[in-house]
JSON list of C-alpha atoms and ligand atoms in Angstrom, two decimals:
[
{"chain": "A", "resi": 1, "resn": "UNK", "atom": "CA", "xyz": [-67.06, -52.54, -46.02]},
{"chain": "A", "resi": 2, "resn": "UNK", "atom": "CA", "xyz": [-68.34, -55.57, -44.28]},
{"chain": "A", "resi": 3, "resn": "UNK", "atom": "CA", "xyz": [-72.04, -56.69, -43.88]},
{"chain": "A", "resi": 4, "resn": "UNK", "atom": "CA", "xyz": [-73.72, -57.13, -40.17]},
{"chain": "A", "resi": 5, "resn": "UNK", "atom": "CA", "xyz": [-76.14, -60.57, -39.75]},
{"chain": "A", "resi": 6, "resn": "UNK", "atom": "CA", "xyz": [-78.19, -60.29, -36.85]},
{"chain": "A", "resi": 7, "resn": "UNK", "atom": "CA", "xyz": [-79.57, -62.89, -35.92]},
{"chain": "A", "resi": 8, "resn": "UNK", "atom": "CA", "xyz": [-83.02, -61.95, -33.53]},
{"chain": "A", "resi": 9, "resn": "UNK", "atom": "CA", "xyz": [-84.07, -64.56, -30.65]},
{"chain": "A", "resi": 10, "resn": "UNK", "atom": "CA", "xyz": [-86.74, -64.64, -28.66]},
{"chain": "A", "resi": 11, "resn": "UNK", "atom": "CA", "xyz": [-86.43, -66.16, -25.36]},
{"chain": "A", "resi": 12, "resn": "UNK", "atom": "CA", "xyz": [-88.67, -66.93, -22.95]},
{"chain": "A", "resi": 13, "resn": "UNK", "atom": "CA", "xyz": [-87.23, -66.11, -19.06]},
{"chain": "A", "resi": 14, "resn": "UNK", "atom": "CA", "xyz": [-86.94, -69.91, -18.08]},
{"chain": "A", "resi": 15, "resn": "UNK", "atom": "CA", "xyz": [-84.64, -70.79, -21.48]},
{"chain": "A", "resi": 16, "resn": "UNK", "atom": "CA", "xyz": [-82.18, -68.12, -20.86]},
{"chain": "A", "resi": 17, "resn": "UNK", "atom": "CA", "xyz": [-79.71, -70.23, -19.08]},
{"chain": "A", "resi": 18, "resn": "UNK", "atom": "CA", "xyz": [-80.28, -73.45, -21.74]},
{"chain": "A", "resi": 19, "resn": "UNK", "atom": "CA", "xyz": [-79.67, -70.65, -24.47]},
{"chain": "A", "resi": 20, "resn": "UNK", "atom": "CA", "xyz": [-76.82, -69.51, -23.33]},
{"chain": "A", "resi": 21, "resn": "UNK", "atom": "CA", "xyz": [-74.99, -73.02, -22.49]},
{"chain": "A", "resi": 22, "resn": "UNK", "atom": "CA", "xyz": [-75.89, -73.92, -25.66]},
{"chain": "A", "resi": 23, "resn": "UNK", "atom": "CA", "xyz": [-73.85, -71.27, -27.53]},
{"chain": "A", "resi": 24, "resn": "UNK", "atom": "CA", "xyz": [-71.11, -71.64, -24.78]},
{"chain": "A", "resi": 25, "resn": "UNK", "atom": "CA", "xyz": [-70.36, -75.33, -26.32]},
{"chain": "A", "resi": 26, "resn": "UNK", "atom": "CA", "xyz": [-70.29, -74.04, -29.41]},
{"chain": "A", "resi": 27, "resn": "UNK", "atom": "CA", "xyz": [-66.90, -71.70, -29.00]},
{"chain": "A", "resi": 28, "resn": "UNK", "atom": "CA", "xyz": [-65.13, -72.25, -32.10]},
{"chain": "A", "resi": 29, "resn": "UNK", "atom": "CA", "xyz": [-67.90, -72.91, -34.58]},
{"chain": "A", "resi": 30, "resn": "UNK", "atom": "CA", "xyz": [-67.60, -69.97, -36.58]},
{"chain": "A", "resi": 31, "resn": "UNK", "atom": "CA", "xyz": [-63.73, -68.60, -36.33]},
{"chain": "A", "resi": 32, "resn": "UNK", "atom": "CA", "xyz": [-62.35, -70.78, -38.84]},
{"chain": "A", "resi": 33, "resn": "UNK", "atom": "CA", "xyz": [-64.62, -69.37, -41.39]},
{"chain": "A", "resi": 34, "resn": "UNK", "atom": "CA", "xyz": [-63.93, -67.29, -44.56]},
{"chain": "A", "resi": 35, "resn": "UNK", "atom": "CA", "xyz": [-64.49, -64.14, -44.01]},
{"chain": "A", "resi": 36, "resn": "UNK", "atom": "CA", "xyz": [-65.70, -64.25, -41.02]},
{"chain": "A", "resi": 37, "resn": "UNK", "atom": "CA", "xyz": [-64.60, -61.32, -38.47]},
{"chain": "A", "resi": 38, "resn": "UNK", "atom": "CA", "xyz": [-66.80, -60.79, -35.33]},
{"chain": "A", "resi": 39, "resn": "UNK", "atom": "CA", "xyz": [-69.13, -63.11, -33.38]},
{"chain": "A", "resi": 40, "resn": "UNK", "atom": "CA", "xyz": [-71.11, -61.50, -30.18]},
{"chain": "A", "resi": 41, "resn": "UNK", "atom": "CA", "xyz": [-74.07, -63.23, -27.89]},
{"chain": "A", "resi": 42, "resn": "UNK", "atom": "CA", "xyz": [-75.57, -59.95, -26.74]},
{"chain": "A", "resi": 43, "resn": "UNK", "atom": "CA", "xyz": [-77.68, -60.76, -23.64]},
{"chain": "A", "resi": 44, "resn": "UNK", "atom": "CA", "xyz": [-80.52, -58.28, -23.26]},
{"chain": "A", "resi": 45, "resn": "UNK", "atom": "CA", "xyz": [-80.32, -55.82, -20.35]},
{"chain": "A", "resi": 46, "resn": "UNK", "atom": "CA", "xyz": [-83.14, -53.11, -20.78]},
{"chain": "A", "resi": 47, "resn": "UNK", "atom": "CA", "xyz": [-85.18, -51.88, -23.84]},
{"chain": "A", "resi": 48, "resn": "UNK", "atom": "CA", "xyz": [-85.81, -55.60, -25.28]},
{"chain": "A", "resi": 49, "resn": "UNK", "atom": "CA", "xyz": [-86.13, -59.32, -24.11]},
{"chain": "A", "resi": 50, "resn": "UNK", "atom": "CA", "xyz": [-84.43, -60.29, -27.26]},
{"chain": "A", "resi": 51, "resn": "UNK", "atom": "CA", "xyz": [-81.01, -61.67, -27.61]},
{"chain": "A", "resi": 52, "resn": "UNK", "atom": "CA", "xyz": [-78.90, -60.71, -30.61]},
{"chain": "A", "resi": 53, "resn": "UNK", "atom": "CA", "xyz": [-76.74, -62.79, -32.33]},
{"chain": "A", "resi": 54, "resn": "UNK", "atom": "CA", "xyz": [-74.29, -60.20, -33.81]},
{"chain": "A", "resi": 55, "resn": "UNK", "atom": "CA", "xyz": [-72.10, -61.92, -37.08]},
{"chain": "A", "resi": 56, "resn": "UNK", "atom": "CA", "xyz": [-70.09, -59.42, -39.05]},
{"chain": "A", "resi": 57, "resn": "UNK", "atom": "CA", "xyz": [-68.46, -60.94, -42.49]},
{"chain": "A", "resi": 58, "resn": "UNK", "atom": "CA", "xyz": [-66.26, -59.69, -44.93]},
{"chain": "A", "resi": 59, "resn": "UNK", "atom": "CA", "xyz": [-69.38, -59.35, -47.64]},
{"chain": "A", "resi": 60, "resn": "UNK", "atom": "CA", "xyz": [-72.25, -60.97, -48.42]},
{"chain": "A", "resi": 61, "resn": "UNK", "atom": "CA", "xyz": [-71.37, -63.76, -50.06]},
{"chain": "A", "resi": 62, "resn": "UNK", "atom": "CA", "xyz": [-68.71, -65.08, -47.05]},
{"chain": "A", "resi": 63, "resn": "UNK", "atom": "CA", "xyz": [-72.58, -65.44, -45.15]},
{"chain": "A", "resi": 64, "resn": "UNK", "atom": "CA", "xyz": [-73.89, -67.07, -47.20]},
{"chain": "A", "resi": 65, "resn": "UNK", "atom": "CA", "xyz": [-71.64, -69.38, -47.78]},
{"chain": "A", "resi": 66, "resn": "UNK", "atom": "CA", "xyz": [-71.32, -70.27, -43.91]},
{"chain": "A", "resi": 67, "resn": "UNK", "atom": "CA", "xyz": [-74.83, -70.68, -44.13]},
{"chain": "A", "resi": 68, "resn": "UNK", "atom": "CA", "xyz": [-74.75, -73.24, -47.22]},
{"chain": "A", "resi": 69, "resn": "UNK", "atom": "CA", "xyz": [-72.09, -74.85, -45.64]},
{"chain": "A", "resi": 70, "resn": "UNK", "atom": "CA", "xyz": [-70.50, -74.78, -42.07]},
{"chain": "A", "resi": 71, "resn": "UNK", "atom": "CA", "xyz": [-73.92, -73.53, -40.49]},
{"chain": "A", "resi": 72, "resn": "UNK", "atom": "CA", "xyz": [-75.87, -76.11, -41.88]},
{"chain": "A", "resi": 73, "resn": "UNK", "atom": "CA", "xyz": [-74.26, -78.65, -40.26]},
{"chain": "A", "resi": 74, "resn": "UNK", "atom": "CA", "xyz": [-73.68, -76.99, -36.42]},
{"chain": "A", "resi": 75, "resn": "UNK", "atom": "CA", "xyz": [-77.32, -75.69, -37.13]},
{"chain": "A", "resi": 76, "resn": "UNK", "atom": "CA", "xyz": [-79.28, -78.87, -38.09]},
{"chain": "A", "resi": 77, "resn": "UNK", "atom": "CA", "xyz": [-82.58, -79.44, -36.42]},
{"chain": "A", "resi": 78, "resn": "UNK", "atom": "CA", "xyz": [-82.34, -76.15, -34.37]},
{"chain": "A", "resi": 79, "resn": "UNK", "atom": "CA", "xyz": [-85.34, -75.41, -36.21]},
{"chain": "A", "resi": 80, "resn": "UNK", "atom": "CA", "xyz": [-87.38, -77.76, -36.44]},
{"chain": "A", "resi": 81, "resn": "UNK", "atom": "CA", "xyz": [-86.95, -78.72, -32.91]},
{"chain": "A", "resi": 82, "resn": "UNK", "atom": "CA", "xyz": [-88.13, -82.27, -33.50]},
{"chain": "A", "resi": 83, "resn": "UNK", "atom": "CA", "xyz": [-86.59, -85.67, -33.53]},
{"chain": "A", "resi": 84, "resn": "UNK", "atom": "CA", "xyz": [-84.27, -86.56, -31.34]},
{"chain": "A", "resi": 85, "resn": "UNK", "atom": "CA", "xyz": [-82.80, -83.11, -31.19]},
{"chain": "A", "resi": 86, "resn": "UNK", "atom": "CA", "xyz": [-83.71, -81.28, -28.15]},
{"chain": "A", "resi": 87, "resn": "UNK", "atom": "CA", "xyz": [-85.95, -78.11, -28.73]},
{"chain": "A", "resi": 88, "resn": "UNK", "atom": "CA", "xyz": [-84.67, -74.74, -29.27]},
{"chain": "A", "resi": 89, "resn": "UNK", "atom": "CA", "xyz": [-84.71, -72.84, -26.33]},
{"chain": "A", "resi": 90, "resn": "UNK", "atom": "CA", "xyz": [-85.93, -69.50, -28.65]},
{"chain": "A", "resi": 91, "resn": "UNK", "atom": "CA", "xyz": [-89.30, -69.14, -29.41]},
{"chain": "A", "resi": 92, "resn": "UNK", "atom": "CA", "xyz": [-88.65, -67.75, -32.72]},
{"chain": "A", "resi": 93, "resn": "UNK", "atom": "CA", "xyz": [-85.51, -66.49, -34.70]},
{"chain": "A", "resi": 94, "resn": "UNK", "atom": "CA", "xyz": [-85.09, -63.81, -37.44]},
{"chain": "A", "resi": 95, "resn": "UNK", "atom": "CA", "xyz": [-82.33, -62.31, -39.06]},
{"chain": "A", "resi": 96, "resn": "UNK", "atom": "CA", "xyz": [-81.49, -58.35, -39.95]},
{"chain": "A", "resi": 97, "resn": "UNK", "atom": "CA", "xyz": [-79.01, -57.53, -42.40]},
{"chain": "A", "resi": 98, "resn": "UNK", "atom": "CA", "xyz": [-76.50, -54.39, -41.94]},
{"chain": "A", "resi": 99, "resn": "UNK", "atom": "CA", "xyz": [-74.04, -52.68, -43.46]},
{"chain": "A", "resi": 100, "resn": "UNK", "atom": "CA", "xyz": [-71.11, -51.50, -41.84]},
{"chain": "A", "resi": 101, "resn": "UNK", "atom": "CA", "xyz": [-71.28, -47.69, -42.83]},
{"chain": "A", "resi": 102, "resn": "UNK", "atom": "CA", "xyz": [-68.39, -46.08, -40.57]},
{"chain": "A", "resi": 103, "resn": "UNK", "atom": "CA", "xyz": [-66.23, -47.62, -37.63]},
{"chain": "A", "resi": 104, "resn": "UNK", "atom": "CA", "xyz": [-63.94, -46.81, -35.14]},
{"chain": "A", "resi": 105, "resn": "UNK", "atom": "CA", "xyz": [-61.43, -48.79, -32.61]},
{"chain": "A", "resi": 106, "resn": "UNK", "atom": "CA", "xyz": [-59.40, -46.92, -29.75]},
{"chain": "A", "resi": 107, "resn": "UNK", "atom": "CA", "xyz": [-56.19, -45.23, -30.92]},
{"chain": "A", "resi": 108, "resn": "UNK", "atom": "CA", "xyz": [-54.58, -48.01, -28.46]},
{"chain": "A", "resi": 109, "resn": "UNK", "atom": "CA", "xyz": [-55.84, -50.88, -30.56]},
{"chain": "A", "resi": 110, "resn": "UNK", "atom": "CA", "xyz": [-53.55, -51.85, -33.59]},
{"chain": "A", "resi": 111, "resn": "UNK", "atom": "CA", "xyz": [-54.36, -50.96, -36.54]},
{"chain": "A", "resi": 112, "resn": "UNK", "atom": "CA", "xyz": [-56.50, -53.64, -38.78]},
{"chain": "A", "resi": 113, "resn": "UNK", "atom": "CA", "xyz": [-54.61, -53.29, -41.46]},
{"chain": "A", "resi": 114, "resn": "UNK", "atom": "CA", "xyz": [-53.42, -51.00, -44.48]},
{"chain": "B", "resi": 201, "resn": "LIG", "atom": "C1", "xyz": [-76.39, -64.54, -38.35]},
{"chain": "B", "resi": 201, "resn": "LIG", "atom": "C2", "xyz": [-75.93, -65.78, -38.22]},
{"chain": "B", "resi": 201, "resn": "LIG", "atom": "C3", "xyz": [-76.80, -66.86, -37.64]},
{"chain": "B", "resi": 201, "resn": "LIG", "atom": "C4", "xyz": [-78.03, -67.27, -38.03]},
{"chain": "B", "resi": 201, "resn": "LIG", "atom": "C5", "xyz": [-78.86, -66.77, -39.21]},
{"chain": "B", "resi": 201, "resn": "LIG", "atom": "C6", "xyz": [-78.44, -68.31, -37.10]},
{"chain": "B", "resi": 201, "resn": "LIG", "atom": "C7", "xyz": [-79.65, -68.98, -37.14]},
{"chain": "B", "resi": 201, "resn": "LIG", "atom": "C8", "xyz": [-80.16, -69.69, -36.11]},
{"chain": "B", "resi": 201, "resn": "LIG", "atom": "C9", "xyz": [-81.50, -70.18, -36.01]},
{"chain": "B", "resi": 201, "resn": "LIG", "atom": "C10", "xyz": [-82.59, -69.99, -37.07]},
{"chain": "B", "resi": 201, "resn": "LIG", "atom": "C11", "xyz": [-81.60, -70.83, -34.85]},
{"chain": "B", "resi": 201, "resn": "LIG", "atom": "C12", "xyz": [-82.82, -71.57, -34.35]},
{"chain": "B", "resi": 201, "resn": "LIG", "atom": "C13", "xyz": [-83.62, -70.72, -33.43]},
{"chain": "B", "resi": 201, "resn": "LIG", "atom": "C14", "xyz": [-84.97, -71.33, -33.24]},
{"chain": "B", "resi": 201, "resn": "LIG", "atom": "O1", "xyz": [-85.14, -72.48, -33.61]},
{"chain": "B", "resi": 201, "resn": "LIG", "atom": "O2", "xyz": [-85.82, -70.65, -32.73]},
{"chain": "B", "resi": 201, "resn": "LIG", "atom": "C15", "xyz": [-80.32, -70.78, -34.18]},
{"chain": "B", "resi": 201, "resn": "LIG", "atom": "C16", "xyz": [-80.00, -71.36, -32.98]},
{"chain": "B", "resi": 201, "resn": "LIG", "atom": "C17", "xyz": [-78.73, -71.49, -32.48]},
{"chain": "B", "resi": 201, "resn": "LIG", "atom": "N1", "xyz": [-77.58, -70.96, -33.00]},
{"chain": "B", "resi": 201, "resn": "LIG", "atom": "FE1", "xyz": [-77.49, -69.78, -34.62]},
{"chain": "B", "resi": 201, "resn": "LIG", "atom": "N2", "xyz": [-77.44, -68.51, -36.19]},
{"chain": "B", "resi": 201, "resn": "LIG", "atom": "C18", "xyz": [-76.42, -67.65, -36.48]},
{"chain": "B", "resi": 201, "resn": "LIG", "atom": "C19", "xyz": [-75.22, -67.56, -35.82]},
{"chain": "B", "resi": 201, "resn": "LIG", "atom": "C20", "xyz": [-74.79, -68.42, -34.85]},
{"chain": "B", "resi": 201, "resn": "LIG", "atom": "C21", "xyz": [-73.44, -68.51, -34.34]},
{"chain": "B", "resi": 201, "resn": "LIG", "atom": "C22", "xyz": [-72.29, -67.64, -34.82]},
{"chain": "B", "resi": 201, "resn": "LIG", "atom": "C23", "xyz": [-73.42, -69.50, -33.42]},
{"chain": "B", "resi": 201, "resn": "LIG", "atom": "C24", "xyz": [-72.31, -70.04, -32.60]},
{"chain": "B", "resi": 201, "resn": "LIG", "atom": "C25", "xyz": [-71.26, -69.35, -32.22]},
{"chain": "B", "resi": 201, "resn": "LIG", "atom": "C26", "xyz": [-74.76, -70.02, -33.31]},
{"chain": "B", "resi": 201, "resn": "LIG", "atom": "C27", "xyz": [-75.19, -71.00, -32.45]},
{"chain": "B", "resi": 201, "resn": "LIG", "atom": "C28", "xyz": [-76.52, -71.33, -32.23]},
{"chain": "B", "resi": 201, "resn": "LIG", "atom": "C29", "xyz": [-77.00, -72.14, -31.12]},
{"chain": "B", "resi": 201, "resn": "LIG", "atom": "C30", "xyz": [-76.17, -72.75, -30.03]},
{"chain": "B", "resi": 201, "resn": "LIG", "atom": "C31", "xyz": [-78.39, -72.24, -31.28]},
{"chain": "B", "resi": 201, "resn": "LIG", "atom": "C32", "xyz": [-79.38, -72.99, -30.37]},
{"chain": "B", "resi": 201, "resn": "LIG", "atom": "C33", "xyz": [-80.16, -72.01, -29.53]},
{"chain": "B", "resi": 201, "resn": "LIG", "atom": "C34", "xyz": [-81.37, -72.66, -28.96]},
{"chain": "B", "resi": 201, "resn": "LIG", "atom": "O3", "xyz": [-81.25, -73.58, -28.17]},
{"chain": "B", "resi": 201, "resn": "LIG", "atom": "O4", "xyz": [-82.46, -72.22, -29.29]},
{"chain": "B", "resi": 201, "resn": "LIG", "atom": "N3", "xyz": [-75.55, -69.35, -34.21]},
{"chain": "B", "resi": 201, "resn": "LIG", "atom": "N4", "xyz": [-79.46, -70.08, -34.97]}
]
């Protein structure tokens, strides 16, 4: 079954909107990946100021090789926040690691496949 990357960022109130217009420009970074298969920005709501980046991947090794490769590159300086990159509107960032242990879609939806 496939593996869920979470990726955990704290926001302070004022960098919400910045946040989110940042990931809004960057529609299409991840689709074309392999094995890619689910991308959410979850917004928090109640119960947490944190916003969750939810990534779900065929296995483990389909992350990490985004994140040698394709992630590097749309990712660079996010971090670091310095040069002439502007700074990352999350405080801090880290990452939880799931795996998918049951699932379920509505009867409606078509099948995935097999
Ligand atoms: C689990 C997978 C991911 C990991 C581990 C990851 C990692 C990170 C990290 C470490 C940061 C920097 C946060 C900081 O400096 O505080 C960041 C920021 C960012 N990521 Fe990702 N990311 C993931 C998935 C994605 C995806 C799928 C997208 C695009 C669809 C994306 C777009 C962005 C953007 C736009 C920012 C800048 C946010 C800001 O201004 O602070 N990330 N990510």
């Amino acid at each position: 079954m496939s593996v869920v990357k979470i990726n955990v960022l704290t926001v302070p109130a004022e960098q919400r909107e910045t946040l989110e217009k940042r990931f809004a420009s960057r529609a299409g970074a991840v689709e074309n990946s392999d094995g890619f298969e689910w991308f959410e920005l979850l917004r928090p709501v109640e119960g947490t100021d944190q916003y969750l980046v939810y990534t779900r991947w065929r296995d483990e090794a389909a992350f990490q090789a985004w994140m040698e490769g394709p992630m590097k590159a749309s990712h660079q300086g996010q971090a670091q926040g310095g040069g002439e990159r502007p700074k990352p509107a999350s405080s801090s960032a880290a990452v939880w690691t799931f795996e998918v242990v049951q699932q379920a879609a509505p009867a409606s939806a078509a099948p995935e496949e097999g």
